[in-house]
Tab-separated table of C-alpha atoms in Angstrom:
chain	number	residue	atom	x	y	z
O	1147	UNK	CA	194.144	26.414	-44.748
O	1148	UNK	CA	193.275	28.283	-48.301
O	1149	UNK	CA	195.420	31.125	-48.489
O	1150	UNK	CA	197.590	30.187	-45.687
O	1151	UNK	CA	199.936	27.725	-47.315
O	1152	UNK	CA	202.662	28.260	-49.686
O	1153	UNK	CA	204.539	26.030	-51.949
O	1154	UNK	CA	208.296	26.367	-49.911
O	1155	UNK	CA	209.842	26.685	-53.666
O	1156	UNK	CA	207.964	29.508	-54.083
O	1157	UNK	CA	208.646	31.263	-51.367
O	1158	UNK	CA	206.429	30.858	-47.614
O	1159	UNK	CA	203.401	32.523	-47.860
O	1160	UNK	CA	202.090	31.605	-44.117
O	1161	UNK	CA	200.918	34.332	-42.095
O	1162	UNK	CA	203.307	34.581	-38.930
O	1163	UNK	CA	202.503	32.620	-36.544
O	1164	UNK	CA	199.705	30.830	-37.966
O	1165	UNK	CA	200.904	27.453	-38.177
O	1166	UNK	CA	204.460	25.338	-37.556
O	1167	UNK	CA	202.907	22.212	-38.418
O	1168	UNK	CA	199.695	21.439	-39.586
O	1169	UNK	CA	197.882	18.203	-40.184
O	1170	UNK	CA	195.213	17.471	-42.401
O	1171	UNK	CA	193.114	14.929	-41.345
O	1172	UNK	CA	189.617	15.399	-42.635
O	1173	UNK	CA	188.539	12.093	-43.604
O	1174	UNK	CA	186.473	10.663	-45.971
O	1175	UNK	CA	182.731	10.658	-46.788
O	1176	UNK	CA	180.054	8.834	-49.012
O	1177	UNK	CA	180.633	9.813	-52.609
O	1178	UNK	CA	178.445	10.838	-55.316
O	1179	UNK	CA	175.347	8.659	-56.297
O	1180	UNK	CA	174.582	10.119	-59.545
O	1181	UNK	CA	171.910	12.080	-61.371
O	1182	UNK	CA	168.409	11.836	-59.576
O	1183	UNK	CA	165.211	13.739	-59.421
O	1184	UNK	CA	164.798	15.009	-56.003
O	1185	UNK	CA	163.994	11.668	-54.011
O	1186	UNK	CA	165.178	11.338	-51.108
O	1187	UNK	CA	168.852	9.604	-50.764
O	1188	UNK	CA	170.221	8.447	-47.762
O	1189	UNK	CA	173.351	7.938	-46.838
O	1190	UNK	CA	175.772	6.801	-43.740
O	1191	UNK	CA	175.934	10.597	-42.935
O	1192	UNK	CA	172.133	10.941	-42.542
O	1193	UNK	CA	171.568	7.857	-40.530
O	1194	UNK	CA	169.253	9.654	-38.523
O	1195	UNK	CA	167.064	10.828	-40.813
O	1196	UNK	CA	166.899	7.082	-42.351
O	1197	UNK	CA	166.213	5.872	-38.679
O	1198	UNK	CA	163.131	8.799	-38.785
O	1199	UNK	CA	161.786	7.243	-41.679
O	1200	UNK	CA	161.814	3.857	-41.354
O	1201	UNK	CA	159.755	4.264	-38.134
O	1202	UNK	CA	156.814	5.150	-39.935
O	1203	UNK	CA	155.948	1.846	-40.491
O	1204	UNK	CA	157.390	-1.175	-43.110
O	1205	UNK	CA	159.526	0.259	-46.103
O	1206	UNK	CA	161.357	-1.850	-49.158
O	1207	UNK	CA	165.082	-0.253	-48.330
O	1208	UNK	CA	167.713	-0.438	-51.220
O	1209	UNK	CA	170.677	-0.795	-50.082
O	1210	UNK	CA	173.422	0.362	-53.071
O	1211	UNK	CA	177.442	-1.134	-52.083
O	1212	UNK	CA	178.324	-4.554	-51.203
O	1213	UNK	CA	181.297	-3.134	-49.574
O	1214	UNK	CA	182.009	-3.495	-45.623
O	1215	UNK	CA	179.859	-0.267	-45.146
O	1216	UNK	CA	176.932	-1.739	-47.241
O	1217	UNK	CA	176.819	-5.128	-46.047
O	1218	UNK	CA	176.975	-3.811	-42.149
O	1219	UNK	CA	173.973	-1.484	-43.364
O	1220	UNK	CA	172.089	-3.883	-44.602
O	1221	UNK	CA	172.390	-6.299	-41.960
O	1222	UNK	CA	171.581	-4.010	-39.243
O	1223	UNK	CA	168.288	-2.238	-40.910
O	1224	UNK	CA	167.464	-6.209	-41.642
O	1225	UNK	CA	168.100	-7.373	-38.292
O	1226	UNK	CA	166.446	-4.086	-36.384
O	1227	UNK	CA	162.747	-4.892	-36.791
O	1228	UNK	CA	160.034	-3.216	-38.376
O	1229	UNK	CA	159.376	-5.585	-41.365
O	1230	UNK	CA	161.851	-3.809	-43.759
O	1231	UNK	CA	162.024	-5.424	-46.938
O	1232	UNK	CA	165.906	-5.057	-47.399
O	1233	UNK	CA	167.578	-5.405	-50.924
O	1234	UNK	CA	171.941	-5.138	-50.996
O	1235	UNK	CA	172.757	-4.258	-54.518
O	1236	UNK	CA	176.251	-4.413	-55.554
O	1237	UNK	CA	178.178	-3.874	-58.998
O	1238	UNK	CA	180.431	-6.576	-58.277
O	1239	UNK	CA	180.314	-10.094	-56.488
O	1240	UNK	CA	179.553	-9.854	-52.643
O	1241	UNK	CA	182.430	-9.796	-49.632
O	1242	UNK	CA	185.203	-9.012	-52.326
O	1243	UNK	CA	188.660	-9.521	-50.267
O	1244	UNK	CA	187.549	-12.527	-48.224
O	1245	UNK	CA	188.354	-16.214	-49.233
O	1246	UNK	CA	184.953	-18.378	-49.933
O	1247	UNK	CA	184.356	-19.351	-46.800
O	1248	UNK	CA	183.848	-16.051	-45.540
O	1249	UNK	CA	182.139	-15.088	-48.740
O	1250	UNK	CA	179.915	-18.133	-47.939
O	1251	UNK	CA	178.921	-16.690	-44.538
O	1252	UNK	CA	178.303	-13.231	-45.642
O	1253	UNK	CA	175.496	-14.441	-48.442
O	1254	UNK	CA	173.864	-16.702	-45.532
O	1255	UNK	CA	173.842	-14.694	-43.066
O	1256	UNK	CA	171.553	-12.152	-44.974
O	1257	UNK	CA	170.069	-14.512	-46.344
O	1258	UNK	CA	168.394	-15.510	-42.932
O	1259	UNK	CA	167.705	-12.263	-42.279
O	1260	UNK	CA	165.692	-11.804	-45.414
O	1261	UNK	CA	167.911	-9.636	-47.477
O	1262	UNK	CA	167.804	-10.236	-51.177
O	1263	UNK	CA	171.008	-9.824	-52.514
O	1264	UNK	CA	171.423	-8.606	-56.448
O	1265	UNK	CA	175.274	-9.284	-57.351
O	1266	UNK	CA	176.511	-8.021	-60.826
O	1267	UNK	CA	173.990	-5.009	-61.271
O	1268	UNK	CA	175.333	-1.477	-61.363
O	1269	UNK	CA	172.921	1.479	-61.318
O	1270	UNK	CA	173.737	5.003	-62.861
O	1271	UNK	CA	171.559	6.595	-60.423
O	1272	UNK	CA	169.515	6.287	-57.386
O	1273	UNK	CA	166.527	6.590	-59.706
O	1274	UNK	CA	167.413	3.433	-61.252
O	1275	UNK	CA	166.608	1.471	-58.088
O	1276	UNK	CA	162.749	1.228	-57.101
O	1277	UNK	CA	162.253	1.123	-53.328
O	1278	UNK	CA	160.940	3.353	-50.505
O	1279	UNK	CA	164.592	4.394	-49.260
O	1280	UNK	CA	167.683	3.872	-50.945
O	1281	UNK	CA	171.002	3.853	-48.567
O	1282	UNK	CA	174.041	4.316	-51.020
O	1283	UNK	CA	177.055	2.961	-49.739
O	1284	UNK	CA	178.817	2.500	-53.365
O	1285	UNK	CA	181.665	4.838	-52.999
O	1286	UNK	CA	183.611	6.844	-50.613
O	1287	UNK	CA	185.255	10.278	-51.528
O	1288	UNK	CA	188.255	11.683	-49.594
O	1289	UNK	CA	187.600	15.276	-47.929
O	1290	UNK	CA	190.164	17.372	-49.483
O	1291	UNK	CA	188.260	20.052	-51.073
O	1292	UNK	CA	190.190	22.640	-48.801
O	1293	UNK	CA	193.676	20.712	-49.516
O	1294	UNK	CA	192.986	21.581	-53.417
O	1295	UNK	CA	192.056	25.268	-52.265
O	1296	UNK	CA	195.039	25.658	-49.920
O	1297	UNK	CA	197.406	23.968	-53.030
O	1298	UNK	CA	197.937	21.406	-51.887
O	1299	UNK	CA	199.462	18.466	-54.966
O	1300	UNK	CA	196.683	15.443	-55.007
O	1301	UNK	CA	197.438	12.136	-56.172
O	1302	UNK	CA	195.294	10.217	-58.966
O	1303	UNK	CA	193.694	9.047	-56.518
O	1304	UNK	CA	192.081	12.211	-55.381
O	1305	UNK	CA	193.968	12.444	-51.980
O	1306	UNK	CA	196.728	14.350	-50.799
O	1307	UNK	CA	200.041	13.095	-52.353
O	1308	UNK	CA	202.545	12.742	-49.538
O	1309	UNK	CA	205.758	11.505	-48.812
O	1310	UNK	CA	206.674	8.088	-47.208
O	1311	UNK	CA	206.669	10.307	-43.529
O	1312	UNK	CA	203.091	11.320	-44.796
O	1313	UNK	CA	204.331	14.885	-45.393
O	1314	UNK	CA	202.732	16.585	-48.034
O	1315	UNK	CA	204.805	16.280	-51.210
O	1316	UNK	CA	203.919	19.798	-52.406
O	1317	UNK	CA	204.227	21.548	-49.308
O	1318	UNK	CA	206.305	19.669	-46.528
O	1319	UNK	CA	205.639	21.557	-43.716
O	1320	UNK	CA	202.315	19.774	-44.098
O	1321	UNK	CA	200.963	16.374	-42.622
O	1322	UNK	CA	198.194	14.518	-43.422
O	1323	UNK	CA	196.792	11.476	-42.052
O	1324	UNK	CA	193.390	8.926	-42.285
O	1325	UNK	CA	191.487	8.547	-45.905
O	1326	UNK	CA	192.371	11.888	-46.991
O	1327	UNK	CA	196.155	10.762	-47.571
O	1328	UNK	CA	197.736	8.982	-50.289
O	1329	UNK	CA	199.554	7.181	-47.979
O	1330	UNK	CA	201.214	3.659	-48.447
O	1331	UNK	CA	203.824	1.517	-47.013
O	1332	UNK	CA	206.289	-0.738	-47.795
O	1333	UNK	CA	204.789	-4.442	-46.725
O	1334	UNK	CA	200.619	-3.084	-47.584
O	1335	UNK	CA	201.327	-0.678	-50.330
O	1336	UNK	CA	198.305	1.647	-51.305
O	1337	UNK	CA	196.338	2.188	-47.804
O	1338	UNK	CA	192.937	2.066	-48.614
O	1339	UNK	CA	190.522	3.963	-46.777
O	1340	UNK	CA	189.543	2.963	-43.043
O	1341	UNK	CA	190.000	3.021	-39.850
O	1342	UNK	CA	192.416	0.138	-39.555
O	1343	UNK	CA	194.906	2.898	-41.657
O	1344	UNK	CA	193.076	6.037	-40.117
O	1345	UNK	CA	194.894	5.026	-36.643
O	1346	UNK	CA	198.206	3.928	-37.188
O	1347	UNK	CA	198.464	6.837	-39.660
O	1348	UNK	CA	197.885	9.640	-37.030
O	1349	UNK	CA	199.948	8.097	-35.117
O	1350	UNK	CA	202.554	7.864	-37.434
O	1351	UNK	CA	202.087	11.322	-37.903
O	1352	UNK	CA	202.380	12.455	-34.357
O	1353	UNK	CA	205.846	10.725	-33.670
O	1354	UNK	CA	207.013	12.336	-36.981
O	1355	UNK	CA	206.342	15.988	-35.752
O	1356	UNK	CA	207.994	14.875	-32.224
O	1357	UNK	CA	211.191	13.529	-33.893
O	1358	UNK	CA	211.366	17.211	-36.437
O	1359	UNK	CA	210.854	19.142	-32.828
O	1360	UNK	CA	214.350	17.298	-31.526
O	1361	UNK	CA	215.891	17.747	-34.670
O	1362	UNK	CA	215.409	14.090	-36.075
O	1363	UNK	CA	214.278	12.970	-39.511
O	1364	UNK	CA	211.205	11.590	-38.973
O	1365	UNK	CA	210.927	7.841	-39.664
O	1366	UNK	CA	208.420	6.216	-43.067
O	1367	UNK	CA	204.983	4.769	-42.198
O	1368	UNK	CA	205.513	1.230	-41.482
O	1369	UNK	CA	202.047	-0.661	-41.522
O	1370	UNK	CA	201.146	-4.195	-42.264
O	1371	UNK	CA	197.532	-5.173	-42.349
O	1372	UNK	CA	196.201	-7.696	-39.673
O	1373	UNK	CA	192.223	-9.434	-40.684
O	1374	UNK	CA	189.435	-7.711	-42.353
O	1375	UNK	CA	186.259	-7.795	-39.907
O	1376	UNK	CA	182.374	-6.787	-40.504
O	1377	UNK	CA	179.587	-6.840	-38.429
O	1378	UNK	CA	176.599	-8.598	-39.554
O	1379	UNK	CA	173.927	-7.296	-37.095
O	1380	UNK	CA	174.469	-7.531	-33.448
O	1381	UNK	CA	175.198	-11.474	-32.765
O	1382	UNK	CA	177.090	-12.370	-36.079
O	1383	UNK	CA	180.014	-11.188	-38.144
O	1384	UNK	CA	182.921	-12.267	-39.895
O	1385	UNK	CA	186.887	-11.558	-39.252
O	1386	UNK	CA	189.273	-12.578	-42.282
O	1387	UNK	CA	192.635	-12.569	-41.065
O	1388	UNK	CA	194.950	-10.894	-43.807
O	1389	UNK	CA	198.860	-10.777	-44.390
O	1390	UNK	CA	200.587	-7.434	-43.873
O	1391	UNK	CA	199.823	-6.751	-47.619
O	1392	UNK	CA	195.817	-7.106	-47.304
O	1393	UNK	CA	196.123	-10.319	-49.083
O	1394	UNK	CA	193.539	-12.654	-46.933
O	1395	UNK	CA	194.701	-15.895	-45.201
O	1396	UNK	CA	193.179	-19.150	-44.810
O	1397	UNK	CA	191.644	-18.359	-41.825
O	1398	UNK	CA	188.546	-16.726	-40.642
O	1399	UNK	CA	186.382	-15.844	-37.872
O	1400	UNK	CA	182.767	-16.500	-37.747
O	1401	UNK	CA	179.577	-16.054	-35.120
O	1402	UNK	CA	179.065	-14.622	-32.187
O	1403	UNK	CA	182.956	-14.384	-31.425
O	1404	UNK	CA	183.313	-12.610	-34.387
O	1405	UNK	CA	180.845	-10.041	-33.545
O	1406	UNK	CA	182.537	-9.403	-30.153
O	1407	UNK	CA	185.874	-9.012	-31.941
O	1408	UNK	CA	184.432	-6.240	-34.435
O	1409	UNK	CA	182.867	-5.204	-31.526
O	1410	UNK	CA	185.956	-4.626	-29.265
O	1411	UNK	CA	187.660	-2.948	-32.425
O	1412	UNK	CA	185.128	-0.308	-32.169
O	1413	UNK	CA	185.518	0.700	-28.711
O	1414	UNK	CA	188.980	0.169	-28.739
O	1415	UNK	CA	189.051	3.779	-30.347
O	1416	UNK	CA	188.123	5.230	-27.394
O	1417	UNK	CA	190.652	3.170	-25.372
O	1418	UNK	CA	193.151	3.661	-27.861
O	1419	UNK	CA	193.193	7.392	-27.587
O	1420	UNK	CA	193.224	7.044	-23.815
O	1421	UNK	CA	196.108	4.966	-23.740
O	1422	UNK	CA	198.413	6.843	-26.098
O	1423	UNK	CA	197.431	10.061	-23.394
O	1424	UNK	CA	198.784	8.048	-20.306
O	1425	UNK	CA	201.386	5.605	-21.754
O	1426	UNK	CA	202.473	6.675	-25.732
O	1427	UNK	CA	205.407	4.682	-25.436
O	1428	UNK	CA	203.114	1.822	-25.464
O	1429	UNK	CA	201.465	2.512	-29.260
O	1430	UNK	CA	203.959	0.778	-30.816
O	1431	UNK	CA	203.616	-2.027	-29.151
O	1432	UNK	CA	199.769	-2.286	-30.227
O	1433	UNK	CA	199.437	-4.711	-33.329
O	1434	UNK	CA	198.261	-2.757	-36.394
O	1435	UNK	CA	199.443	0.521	-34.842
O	1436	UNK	CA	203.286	-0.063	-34.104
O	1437	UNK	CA	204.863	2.274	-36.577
């Protein structure tokens, strides 16, 4: 995309035929973890080579976010075998957006599987952290490195501004969709980054570029949150169920049937895209997706 697009107000710069409507959708990936001297850091992106390692025999593993991504880590590496000594370390207080009961279940739960949990510590570095493998999970950065090269206008937040259609606000010949958009709606606001918004983005995005092809104004994003679910090893987890604005409800899932829920939300991915292929007039209808 650098070099190909063109601010419109500045005339089109696209080379013919290059492009009608493009959409940027490159995601999101772990973000920086700070000055360190050449140890090894792992992170969800090398999960193989962390797999590699930890089969040589018992490791302490540090385990830096006590976000979704860092608790499900933690669990799993806890729950897997080996003898891992597994430590969650988190700047804040553990399962942040779930009510206490859930917050409750989260600290027991690795608790019996032997994970020491360190709430209220933050850590410049990986270097600050003493352990045989440290898994950071602290922060998430969105991909747009080729957005800023192609000109693309980035919000504060360091993803693509856009428009409430999801069209870039710079250049709106653009889309873009998942954790790489600054995309909100009007019942959930801000979307933050993950698949539950990944989804019902793209295919937000997909019915907008149908409507511009029959001459329509393509319709806003309308989302609304439904729980908040995390997998805590492979028979336990936790679903919070949420209002349309994230905001959590008095209610909450816990166990084994909350494990086959987040469970079912993974593979319904697969289904998902399978279903919009031989039926898309039934995403709408999917709660969470409907647009």
């Amino acid at each position: 995309m650098a070099g190909a697009v063109g601010g419109r107000g500045g005339g089109d710069r696209r080379p013919a035929g290059l492009y009608d409507r493009p959409v940027y959708a490159l995601g999101s990936r772990t973000g920086t973890y700070g000055p360190q001297t050449g140890r090894a850091v792992y992170t969800a992106e090398s999960a193989a080579a962390l797999h590699r390692h930890l089969a040589g025999g018992p490791r302490s593993v540090a385990v830096v976010g006590g976000g979704l991504t860092g608790v499900e880590m933690a669990a799993e590496i806890a729950e897997g075998g080996g003898g891992h000594r597994v430590s969650l370390i988190t700047a804040g207080s553990l399962g942040q957006g779930f009510l206490r009961k859930g917050r409750d279940h989260l600290r027991t739960v690795l608790t019996s599987r032997g994970v020491r949990v360190e709430e209220g510590r933050r850590v410049a570095g990986a270097d600050d952290i003493e352990a045989d493998a440290v898994l950071w999970a602290a922060s998430m950065a969105a991909g747009t490195e080729l957005a800023g090269l192609g000109g693309l206008s980035l919000a504060p937040s360091g993803r693509i501004a856009v428009d409430p259609a999801l069209r870039s606000v710079s250049h709106p010949e653009v889309y873009a969709a998942g954790d790489a958009a600054d995309a909100r709606s009007v019942v959930a606001g801000p979307l933050r980054m993950a698949c539950a918004t990944a989804l019902p983005a793209g295919s937000a995005v997909a019915s907008a570029i149908v409507a511009e092809m029959r001459g329509e104004e393509p319709h806003p994003l309308s989302f609304g949150f439904v729980i908040l679910c995390v997998s805590l090893g492979r028979h336990d987890g936790l679903v919070q169920f949420v209002r349309p604005d994230d905001s959590p409800r008095d209610a909450v899932l816990t166990g084994r049937p909350a494990a086959w829920v987040k469970e079912q939300i993974v593979r319904s991915t697969v289904r998902f895209l399978r279903l919009a292929a031989r039926a898309p007039w039934a995403v709408p209808l999917i709660p969470g997706i409907g647009h």
